[in-house]
Amino acid sequence: MLGLMQSQPLLISSIVTHAARHHPHAEVVSRTTEGTIHRTNYAGIEQRARTLARALMRLGVQPDDRVATLAWNGHRHLELYYAVSGMGAIIHTVNPRLAPDDIAFVLNDAGSAIIFADTTFVPLLAAVAPLVPGVRAFVILADPDAMPEVTLAPGQELLCYETLLADADDDFAWPRLDELQASALCYTSGTTGRPKGVLYSHRSTVIHAYAINLPDVLGLRSVDRVLPVVPMFHVNAWGTPYAAPMVGASLIMPGRHLDGASVQSLMNSERVTISAGVPTVWMGLLQHLRATGGKLDTLQRLICGGSACPPMLIDTFAQDYGVRVDHAWGMTETSPLGTYYSPKPGFESLSPEDVKTLQYKQGRAVPGLDMKIVDDAGAELPWDGTTFGNLMVRGHWVTRRYLNAEADATDADGWFATGDVSTIDAHGMMQITDRTKDIVKSGGEWISSIALENIAVDHPDVAEAAIVGARHPKWDERPLLIVVAKPGRTIDPADLLASYAGKIAKWWTPDEVVIVEQLPHTATGKLNKLALRQQFRDYKLASAAD
Amino acid sequence: MLGLMQSQPLLISSIVTHAARHHPHAEVVSRTTEGTIHRTNYAGIEQRARTLARALMRLGVQPDDRVATLAWNGHRHLELYYAVSGMGAIIHTVNPRLAPDDIAFVLNDAGSAIIFADTTFVPLLAAVAPLVPGVRAFVILADPDAMPEVTLAPGQELLCYETLLADADDDFAWPRLDELQASALCYTSGTTGRPKGVLYSHRSTVIHAYAINLPDVLGLRSVDRVLPVVPMFHVNAWGTPYAAPMVGASLIMPGRHLDGASVQSLMNSERVTISAGVPTVWMGLLQHLRATGGKLDTLQRLICGGSACPPMLIDTFAQDYGVRVDHAWGMTETSPLGTYYSPKPGFESLSPEDVKTLQYKQGRAVPGLDMKIVDDAGAELPWDGTTFGNLMVRGHWVTRRYLNAEADATDADGWFATGDVSTIDAHGMMQITDRTKDIVKSGGEWISSIALENIAVDHPDVAEAAIVGARHPKWDERPLLIVVAKPGRTIDPADLLASYAGKIAKWWTPDEVVIVEQLPHTATGKLNKLALRQQFRDYKLASAAD
């Protein structure tokens, strides 16, 4: 017997119509690419999004069509989010930090035929245009008098965003779509191959917005002023463009300048209460504050995700600036929020040191998502805070299958393997210990490469360190430590290996040290473990000759 | 094109499994009908709910079957919530304050074949049993040694809850149901006829739980300890039995004694942070605190709904006890939360008096529900805070049709008429001004009966007052004021009518005053306007003879 409640689809358009109706004056403040401050509100965003939907229809955009963006966080990008998804098309947010070749790949893979871009990206457009013959229109997010020249391929059109809007009217009504309809498309950063497309639905996006607005997660209120430093091309700015209007919180959009000085000035001038970003951004903010003696006038919380947040950031922002740093974990495939740190009952009676140890972990599962750790045979491992295993997730906003893939990315029970290795403690707090592919498997046991690298970089002579599993006839793999010395320092391998004593199980100690001039990095600045593995996988360990 | 995310139904069982997995030690503390304190946690609740599901199957309960309860707030009632809905059956929470005849009506209307009851209700069961031949089993929520004697009709069986559980095992696995499956059934209080059944679904219940956990609504956290004084037979205790385990907040269940002393002692001994109930309960708590000089040690917030919260309660709890009173509005047909008061940007610069005026309103729409006010022709009215009209709602957790009804209760656009008359101001804050059927329609204009009654009871001679629209040949209806004098006082009609001057539009002033010994009330203590209208509708107004 079915319930007798109203049945309405969970639609992205319902978020912006709710905001326009119940929070019309809540602000959307954007620092433009020209450096000026643009102010509008949710009534304005919703009205312009409807106008844009009409303009998109005039451009021939049909339901299911992919519409790409190459844009910073700003009001026009927000209009595109709602117009494209709301009309039943799919917004494909392209990461401009990818190489032009990869940008062309994702545009072609997605089949995006129109791309909206900030003026910043005009050189990139010129480089990409000949590689994407399927893209028929390039729309520049600018006023007519600020339109740049761009050399395009034959059959490709250059258009002005504000002209398109001026020529359309706002008589568009949001259609009642299937809530399972695809709404947005993000690609993984593709560290081990070509980027893969993750296709979100209206339903997954709206449920994710409700869930991350729980008070033990982002927990936005209408009185909040939210600054997403994390870009709208990076897993939808972690869902903030949906979560903020859902509750009427104001959005402060930082545009292209994400350095410490720019972020601090916007936080103070716009009375920001909550901001979200990766550790490097908060490190930049902290360095700027320390160098200038600056303060954060209204900020209450920083959300730190993307990679593990250094404990120093959590401690320093709390002690010196009265700002809480919330640790979060997620990935493109999880929309992205999977876990979030917030205290549980009883934490108030723990020692400050014990609380810090918990805060340094990535947090506990957001309601609506479940997680477990398993061994290589798939058996579930205990939540004891020390046993580590492959992290698996399942939930309303987790990927089932990549775009254009022929098989599901989930196992028979619907679990998605994150590719991360982690522990989970008795409080349900998860801590990433490694990437699955970086773990060293020695005699059937696992050794965390991150744990070994962290000890190495604590040594006074070491600038950077990487652990690679080198083949071993008896143990299958043994850890090989590859290091770069600090300028003017010389690394003594024996002394460095001696520094592991007492910090780890003895059998985890790397077998050998290789000193190199520099380590390879990916385009996004991470260690290129793939290249290192190719180079050092067959390194002849002295221990292998035993 | 559909999104490629995991598709999982929104199920009530997923709430309790999440709680058992991620918050196993969060407490469920119950004051039993015997007056003792019972302690368990979500791991225990989930395990017992699975055992109970197995026991229900052994009793022959099938998916879609209705299983009734006559029970206070306690751990066994919580187990029933999850076992019955989780297995695919429908929990029918019966209000024991209804007359036995109405209880029999709702049991028969629902087709409930099994009823679970606290020992408190044994006399009620005996009275109802012969009227409900379709009920084949009466299960008493007690240990075997506390089982009462109950005289039942032939074919009706008396069973012991704990014996049923002891005889079942916990090898039950929660089934994957359709999220639109009916989960729970509540009846309206039926002030104008027989109670009507509202049939909630898993989907509506889970979305409602997410929405009411937004920080601008109930906003529960895992560190909260929540005391639902509002009964689990009264619109599912306003959703708290779902919202608390969703986030791992502890539940403190008060059992049968809801007087000020009992509530205060439980709040302090169990370190309650948030509590929810109707104004009369908070009035009782306040009187007890004042009489005893008692304090509230840990309480932060009271949620006040069910009927308009007297401003005095909001002011006094804030000033004298440091407790915020949040004003909410809803009804059985809205699961129940429709609106909730919380501040918006800019309120911090309003005067304290202006903020109070806003707090006295019922609040703004919970995201996922929309509202509007309309005139009798259905035209939408402005949100100016003074124009009042029929309040209409629409949303994921609003009723579409009553149980056993032949037509939808919504209009062509899906709006549900609440039967309330309200204003909405420019902040989106809604204020109930009347029930639709109580409004006085004079010359095509509307007069609020509640506004006129409130002024009358402010007069020092008046104990209670009611307004009825009396027929009038020229104006259609004119307000007639019916009053009861305070003991030892005499009401002077002219003096009473003079007290309206300056407080309302002159033409709103009642035409006449009728002094009576007492006013009729319903079983739940509300003014019986239906009886008053029948008695006074054709009252001969002197003005009608003009």
mmCIF file of C-alpha atoms in Angstrom, chain A residues 1-11 14 18 21-26 64 66 90 178-183 197-201 203-204 206-207 209-211 213-216 218-224 246-248 250 271 324 332-335 342-346 348 364-373 380 383 393-404 410 414-416 426-428, chain B residues 1-11 14 18 21-26 64 66 90 178-183 197-201 203-204 206-207 209-211 213-216 218-224 246-248 250 271 324 332-335 342-346 348 364-373 380 383 393-404 410 414-416 426-428:
data_model
loop_
_atom_site.group_PDB
_atom_site.id
_atom_site.type_symbol
_atom_site.label_atom_id
_atom_site.label_comp_id
_atom_site.label_asym_id
_atom_site.label_seq_id
_atom_site.Cartn_x
_atom_site.Cartn_y
_atom_site.Cartn_z
ATOM 1 C CA MET A 1 0.000 0.000 0.000
ATOM 2 C CA LEU A 2 1.471 3.337 -0.991
ATOM 3 C CA GLY A 3 1.420 6.338 1.296
ATOM 4 C CA LEU A 4 -1.012 9.133 0.474
ATOM 5 C CA MET A 5 1.402 12.029 0.564
ATOM 6 C CA GLN A 6 2.048 14.560 -2.177
ATOM 7 C CA SER A 7 4.548 13.313 -4.698
ATOM 8 C CA GLN A 8 6.933 15.944 -5.914
ATOM 9 C CA PRO A 9 10.274 15.258 -7.543
ATOM 10 C CA LEU A 10 13.418 16.397 -5.728
ATOM 11 C CA LEU A 11 14.518 19.037 -8.240
ATOM 12 C CA SER A 14 12.989 23.852 -6.336
ATOM 13 C CA HIS A 18 12.428 28.381 -2.607
ATOM 14 C CA ARG A 21 10.364 33.106 -2.686
ATOM 15 C CA HIS A 22 11.448 32.857 0.943
ATOM 16 C CA HIS A 23 14.872 34.558 0.887
ATOM 17 C CA PRO A 24 14.613 37.009 -2.043
ATOM 18 C CA HIS A 25 16.996 39.506 -0.445
ATOM 19 C CA ALA A 26 19.721 37.085 0.674
ATOM 20 C CA ASP A 64 19.961 16.004 -21.827
ATOM 21 C CA ARG A 66 25.665 18.896 -21.985
ATOM 22 C CA ILE A 90 23.367 18.857 -17.843
ATOM 23 C CA ASP A 178 12.097 13.168 -13.363
ATOM 24 C CA GLU A 179 14.178 13.485 -10.203
ATOM 25 C CA LEU A 180 16.537 10.811 -11.527
ATOM 26 C CA GLN A 181 17.326 13.039 -14.519
ATOM 27 C CA ALA A 182 21.040 13.853 -14.824
ATOM 28 C CA SER A 183 21.787 17.400 -13.669
ATOM 29 C CA GLY A 197 32.861 11.517 -15.761
ATOM 30 C CA VAL A 198 30.579 11.416 -12.728
ATOM 31 C CA LEU A 199 26.971 12.141 -13.645
ATOM 32 C CA TYR A 200 24.930 13.558 -10.752
ATOM 33 C CA SER A 201 21.133 13.527 -10.677
ATOM 34 C CA ARG A 203 17.744 13.610 -6.587
ATOM 35 C CA SER A 204 21.328 12.947 -5.496
ATOM 36 C CA VAL A 206 19.057 17.698 -3.434
ATOM 37 C CA ILE A 207 19.460 14.900 -0.869
ATOM 38 C CA ALA A 209 22.226 19.427 0.007
ATOM 39 C CA TYR A 210 19.847 18.441 2.834
ATOM 40 C CA ALA A 211 22.430 16.090 4.338
ATOM 41 C CA ASN A 213 23.164 21.138 5.896
ATOM 42 C CA LEU A 214 22.727 18.960 8.993
ATOM 43 C CA PRO A 215 24.113 20.783 12.045
ATOM 44 C CA ASP A 216 26.887 18.194 12.523
ATOM 45 C CA LEU A 218 28.188 22.173 7.142
ATOM 46 C CA GLY A 219 24.997 23.196 8.898
ATOM 47 C CA LEU A 220 24.261 26.466 7.095
ATOM 48 C CA ARG A 221 21.733 28.994 8.451
ATOM 49 C CA SER A 222 20.012 31.917 6.750
ATOM 50 C CA VAL A 223 22.165 34.311 8.785
ATOM 51 C CA ASP A 224 25.352 32.725 7.424
ATOM 52 C CA MET A 246 18.303 25.935 0.242
ATOM 53 C CA VAL A 247 18.432 27.683 3.638
ATOM 54 C CA GLY A 248 18.748 31.283 2.433
ATOM 55 C CA SER A 250 24.200 34.395 1.410
ATOM 56 C CA ARG A 271 31.287 39.635 6.839
ATOM 57 C CA ARG A 324 37.122 26.363 14.112
ATOM 58 C CA THR A 332 34.124 13.555 -7.028
ATOM 59 C CA GLU A 333 32.346 10.199 -6.831
ATOM 60 C CA THR A 334 30.678 11.170 -3.516
ATOM 61 C CA SER A 335 29.172 14.551 -4.557
ATOM 62 C CA SER A 342 32.029 17.009 14.586
ATOM 63 C CA PRO A 343 32.096 16.032 18.238
ATOM 64 C CA LYS A 344 30.111 13.193 19.769
ATOM 65 C CA PRO A 345 28.733 12.806 23.288
ATOM 66 C CA GLY A 346 31.524 12.303 25.796
ATOM 67 C CA GLU A 348 33.717 17.075 26.354
ATOM 68 C CA ARG A 364 32.281 10.397 10.609
ATOM 69 C CA ALA A 365 29.801 9.347 7.933
ATOM 70 C CA VAL A 366 27.233 11.919 6.844
ATOM 71 C CA PRO A 367 23.710 10.437 7.408
ATOM 72 C CA GLY A 368 22.579 8.979 4.086
ATOM 73 C CA LEU A 369 26.006 7.513 3.347
ATOM 74 C CA ASP A 370 27.483 4.383 4.913
ATOM 75 C CA MET A 371 31.095 3.250 4.940
ATOM 76 C CA LYS A 372 33.192 0.232 5.843
ATOM 77 C CA ILE A 373 36.784 -0.941 5.573
ATOM 78 C CA GLU A 380 34.856 -6.255 6.811
ATOM 79 C CA TRP A 383 36.515 -0.246 13.819
ATOM 80 C CA VAL A 393 31.084 3.746 0.582
ATOM 81 C CA ARG A 394 27.430 3.432 -0.342
ATOM 82 C CA GLY A 395 24.693 6.047 -0.364
ATOM 83 C CA HIS A 396 22.236 8.347 -2.067
ATOM 84 C CA TRP A 397 24.953 10.598 -3.495
ATOM 85 C CA VAL A 398 27.602 7.997 -4.430
ATOM 86 C CA THR A 399 28.407 7.117 -8.050
ATOM 87 C CA ARG A 400 27.108 3.887 -9.467
ATOM 88 C CA ARG A 401 28.808 4.039 -12.863
ATOM 89 C CA TYR A 402 31.100 6.433 -14.727
ATOM 90 C CA LEU A 403 29.856 8.183 -17.852
ATOM 91 C CA ASN A 404 30.334 6.071 -20.983
ATOM 92 C CA THR A 410 30.089 -0.818 -7.520
ATOM 93 C CA GLY A 414 26.341 -1.722 -4.157
ATOM 94 C CA TRP A 415 29.549 -0.605 -2.419
ATOM 95 C CA PHE A 416 31.924 1.746 -4.211
ATOM 96 C CA ALA A 426 35.097 3.098 17.785
ATOM 97 C CA HIS A 427 33.519 6.575 17.480
ATOM 98 C CA GLY A 428 33.046 5.968 13.751
ATOM 99 C CA MET B 1 19.340 10.924 -19.637
ATOM 100 C CA LEU B 2 19.320 9.607 -16.099
ATOM 101 C CA GLY B 3 22.088 10.335 -13.633
ATOM 102 C CA LEU B 4 24.496 7.534 -12.830
ATOM 103 C CA MET B 5 24.285 7.683 -9.044
ATOM 104 C CA GLN B 6 23.414 4.843 -6.708
ATOM 105 C CA SER B 7 19.695 4.413 -6.318
ATOM 106 C CA GLN B 8 18.619 3.565 -2.818
ATOM 107 C CA PRO B 9 15.116 4.041 -1.464
ATOM 108 C CA LEU B 10 14.613 6.546 1.346
ATOM 109 C CA LEU B 11 13.634 4.070 4.068
ATOM 110 C CA SER B 14 17.990 3.157 7.117
ATOM 111 C CA HIS B 18 22.636 4.278 10.567
ATOM 112 C CA ARG B 21 26.145 1.545 13.188
ATOM 113 C CA HIS B 22 27.425 5.075 13.717
ATOM 114 C CA HIS B 23 25.900 5.995 17.103
ATOM 115 C CA PRO B 24 25.478 2.626 18.854
ATOM 116 C CA HIS B 25 25.986 4.102 22.335
ATOM 117 C CA ALA B 26 23.705 7.142 21.989
ATOM 118 C CA ASP B 64 0.645 -3.322 4.420
ATOM 119 C CA ARG B 66 -1.901 -1.882 10.095
ATOM 120 C CA ILE B 90 2.025 0.434 8.839
ATOM 121 C CA ASP B 178 9.519 0.917 -2.252
ATOM 122 C CA GLU B 179 10.149 4.322 -0.681
ATOM 123 C CA LEU B 180 6.566 5.323 -1.504
ATOM 124 C CA GLN B 181 5.309 2.452 0.683
ATOM 125 C CA ALA B 182 3.034 3.617 3.509
ATOM 126 C CA SER B 183 4.847 3.618 6.846
ATOM 127 C CA GLY B 197 -6.466 9.166 8.530
ATOM 128 C CA VAL B 198 -3.213 10.612 7.179
ATOM 129 C CA LEU B 199 -1.005 7.930 5.624
ATOM 130 C CA TYR B 200 2.695 8.819 5.659
ATOM 131 C CA SER B 201 5.247 7.140 3.410
ATOM 132 C CA ARG B 203 9.943 8.853 1.621
ATOM 133 C CA SER B 204 7.887 11.631 3.196
ATOM 134 C CA VAL B 206 12.808 10.538 5.784
ATOM 135 C CA ILE B 207 12.749 13.815 3.819
ATOM 136 C CA ALA B 209 13.521 14.158 9.131
ATOM 137 C CA TYR B 210 16.295 15.702 7.019
ATOM 138 C CA ALA B 211 14.378 18.967 6.670
ATOM 139 C CA ASN B 213 17.135 18.738 11.226
ATOM 140 C CA LEU B 214 18.222 21.832 9.294
ATOM 141 C CA PRO B 215 19.932 24.277 11.679
ATOM 142 C CA ASP B 216 17.170 26.871 11.207
ATOM 143 C CA LEU B 218 14.994 21.687 15.062
ATOM 144 C CA GLY B 219 18.614 21.253 14.054
ATOM 145 C CA LEU B 220 19.549 18.284 16.236
ATOM 146 C CA ARG B 221 23.196 17.304 16.826
ATOM 147 C CA SER B 222 24.695 14.082 18.138
ATOM 148 C CA VAL B 223 25.557 15.844 21.400
ATOM 149 C CA ASP B 224 21.897 16.790 21.955
ATOM 150 C CA MET B 246 19.259 10.178 12.121
ATOM 151 C CA VAL B 247 21.973 12.356 13.699
ATOM 152 C CA GLY B 248 22.717 10.223 16.765
ATOM 153 C CA SER B 250 19.916 10.779 22.463
ATOM 154 C CA ARG B 271 20.788 16.539 31.008
ATOM 155 C CA ARG B 324 15.056 29.934 23.895
ATOM 156 C CA THR B 332 -1.247 16.064 11.158
ATOM 157 C CA GLU B 333 -1.491 16.621 7.403
ATOM 158 C CA THR B 334 2.001 18.195 7.306
ATOM 159 C CA SER B 335 3.971 15.434 9.128
ATOM 160 C CA SER B 342 14.415 31.361 13.330
ATOM 161 C CA PRO B 343 16.054 34.701 12.682
ATOM 162 C CA LYS B 344 16.972 36.048 9.256
ATOM 163 C CA PRO B 345 19.765 38.405 8.232
ATOM 164 C CA GLY B 346 19.145 41.898 9.530
ATOM 165 C CA GLU B 348 20.230 41.651 14.715
ATOM 166 C CA ARG B 364 8.851 30.641 8.016
ATOM 167 C CA ALA B 365 8.456 27.723 5.632
ATOM 168 C CA VAL B 366 10.719 24.720 6.175
ATOM 169 C CA PRO B 367 12.705 24.089 2.924
ATOM 170 C CA GLY B 368 10.828 21.417 0.977
ATOM 171 C CA LEU B 369 7.448 22.927 1.789
ATOM 172 C CA ASP B 370 5.932 25.999 0.167
ATOM 173 C CA MET B 371 3.037 28.110 1.373
ATOM 174 C CA LYS B 372 0.765 30.893 0.201
ATOM 175 C CA ILE B 373 -2.311 32.755 1.356
ATOM 176 C CA GLU B 380 -2.796 34.816 -4.037
ATOM 177 C CA TRP B 383 3.012 39.043 1.976
ATOM 178 C CA VAL B 393 0.704 24.399 1.652
ATOM 179 C CA ARG B 394 2.449 22.076 -0.766
ATOM 180 C CA GLY B 395 5.468 19.847 -0.290
ATOM 181 C CA HIS B 396 7.167 16.499 0.092
ATOM 182 C CA TRP B 397 5.573 15.780 3.463
ATOM 183 C CA VAL B 398 2.064 17.187 2.903
ATOM 184 C CA THR B 399 -0.995 14.948 2.559
ATOM 185 C CA ARG B 400 -2.466 14.377 -0.856
ATOM 186 C CA ARG B 401 -5.508 12.346 0.180
ATOM 187 C CA TYR B 402 -7.017 11.028 3.404
ATOM 188 C CA LEU B 403 -7.221 7.281 4.010
ATOM 189 C CA ASN B 404 -10.358 5.736 2.489
ATOM 190 C CA THR B 410 -5.501 19.036 -2.856
ATOM 191 C CA GLY B 414 -1.443 20.358 -5.702
ATOM 192 C CA TRP B 415 -2.046 22.839 -2.855
ATOM 193 C CA PHE B 416 -3.581 21.636 0.392
ATOM 194 C CA ALA B 426 7.830 40.416 3.966
ATOM 195 C CA HIS B 427 10.303 38.168 5.847
ATOM 196 C CA GLY B 428 8.146 35.156 4.958
#
